[in-house]
Amino acid sequence: MQALTAPTGGRDRNAAVLPLPAFNDNYIWAIVRGGDAAVVDPGDAGPVLQLLDQLGLRLRAILLTHHHGDHVGGVPELSRIEGITVYGPAREQLPRCDVRLAEGDRVAIPELDLDLAVLDVPGHTAGHIAYFGRAAGQEPVLFCGDTLFAAGCGRLFEGTPAQMYDSLGKFAVLPPDTQVFCAHEYTLGKV
């Protein structure tokens, strides 16, 4: 991972959503404000621990979209950090989940200027969720896990085409200026 500097941008000069590359094509999203951070879908603890160390941040929360290992694999190691809360889909088997979420629930962490509504978006997995709202002074934002990518949607491992169609329909009605944070980079060619 490249060296990171203190975030700038958003309403707060110390607020940002940062990409943490993992594995071959995953993104772990770090929501950072001041000395606090939350991460979305940490499949690998390494990039998260490096960010926390480099920027002197305290991890407050982990947000999970679904149960696949490349999204939850880092949770056991990160769970050793005192004082964090793990949020995740109510209908998925997860290594740890302190707050189980379903559509209509909200995740609010004022220290991070984080206020996200939960959307049920089955298709890729049966209990997949997404988070929509405001994070680190940026609005609107969507953390969609493996439901939506730049070049398409996630594979149907547990859900049906009809479920995926309905899930994508929920994204289609979001404001057009929504920043989409998907969990994989599939637009770059492999050399």
Coordinates of N, CA and C in Angstrom, one line a residue, residues 124 142 144-156 164-165 167-168 171 180-187:
H124 N -26.4 -10.9 -5.0 CA -25.1 -11.5 -4.9 C -25.1 -12.5 -3.8
L142 N -22.8 6.0 -1.4 CA -23.3 4.6 -1.4 C -22.2 3.6 -1.3
C144 N -21.8 -0.1 -1.7 CA -22.7 -1.1 -2.2 C -22.1 -2.5 -2.2
G145 N -20.9 -2.7 -1.6 CA -20.3 -4.0 -1.6 C -20.2 -4.6 -3.0
D146 N -20.7 -5.8 -3.2 CA -20.6 -6.5 -4.5 C -21.9 -6.5 -5.2
T147 N -22.8 -5.5 -5.0 CA -24.0 -5.4 -5.8 C -23.8 -4.7 -7.1
L148 N -23.0 -3.6 -7.1 CA -22.9 -2.8 -8.3 C -21.4 -2.5 -8.5
F149 N -21.0 -2.6 -9.8 CA -19.6 -2.2 -10.1 C -19.7 -1.3 -11.3
A150 N -18.5 -0.7 -11.7 CA -18.5 0.2 -12.8 C -18.9 -0.4 -14.1
A151 N -18.7 -1.7 -14.2 CA -19.0 -2.4 -15.5 C -20.1 -3.4 -15.3
G152 N -20.9 -3.3 -14.3 CA -22.0 -4.3 -14.1 C -22.4 -4.6 -12.7
C153 N -22.9 -5.7 -12.4 CA -23.4 -6.1 -11.1 C -22.6 -7.3 -10.7
G154 N -22.8 -7.6 -9.4 CA -22.1 -8.8 -8.8 C -22.8 -10.1 -9.3
R155 N -22.0 -11.2 -9.3 CA -22.5 -12.5 -9.6 C -23.6 -12.9 -8.7
L156 N -24.5 -13.7 -9.2 CA -25.6 -14.2 -8.3 C -25.2 -15.6 -7.7
M164 N -31.8 -9.3 -7.8 CA -30.7 -8.4 -8.2 C -31.4 -7.2 -9.0
Y165 N -32.3 -7.5 -9.8 CA -33.0 -6.4 -10.6 C -33.6 -5.4 -9.6
S167 N -32.9 -5.0 -6.5 CA -31.8 -4.3 -5.7 C -31.2 -3.2 -6.5
L168 N -30.9 -3.4 -7.7 CA -30.3 -2.3 -8.6 C -31.3 -1.2 -8.8
F171 N -30.9 1.4 -6.2 CA -29.8 2.4 -6.5 C -30.2 3.4 -7.6
V180 N -20.4 6.5 -5.6 CA -20.6 5.0 -5.4 C -19.2 4.4 -5.1
F181 N -19.2 3.7 -3.9 CA -18.0 3.1 -3.5 C -18.2 1.6 -3.5
C182 N -17.8 1.0 -4.6 CA -18.0 -0.5 -4.8 C -16.7 -1.2 -4.2
A183 N -16.8 -2.5 -4.1 CA -15.8 -3.2 -3.3 C -14.8 -3.9 -4.2
H184 N -14.8 -3.8 -5.5 CA -13.8 -4.4 -6.4 C -13.5 -3.4 -7.5
E185 N -12.3 -3.5 -8.0 CA -11.9 -2.7 -9.2 C -11.8 -3.6 -10.4
Y186 N -12.8 -3.6 -11.2 CA -12.8 -4.4 -12.4 C -12.6 -3.7 -13.7
T187 N -12.3 -2.4 -13.6 CA -12.1 -1.6 -14.9 C -10.7 -1.5 -15.3

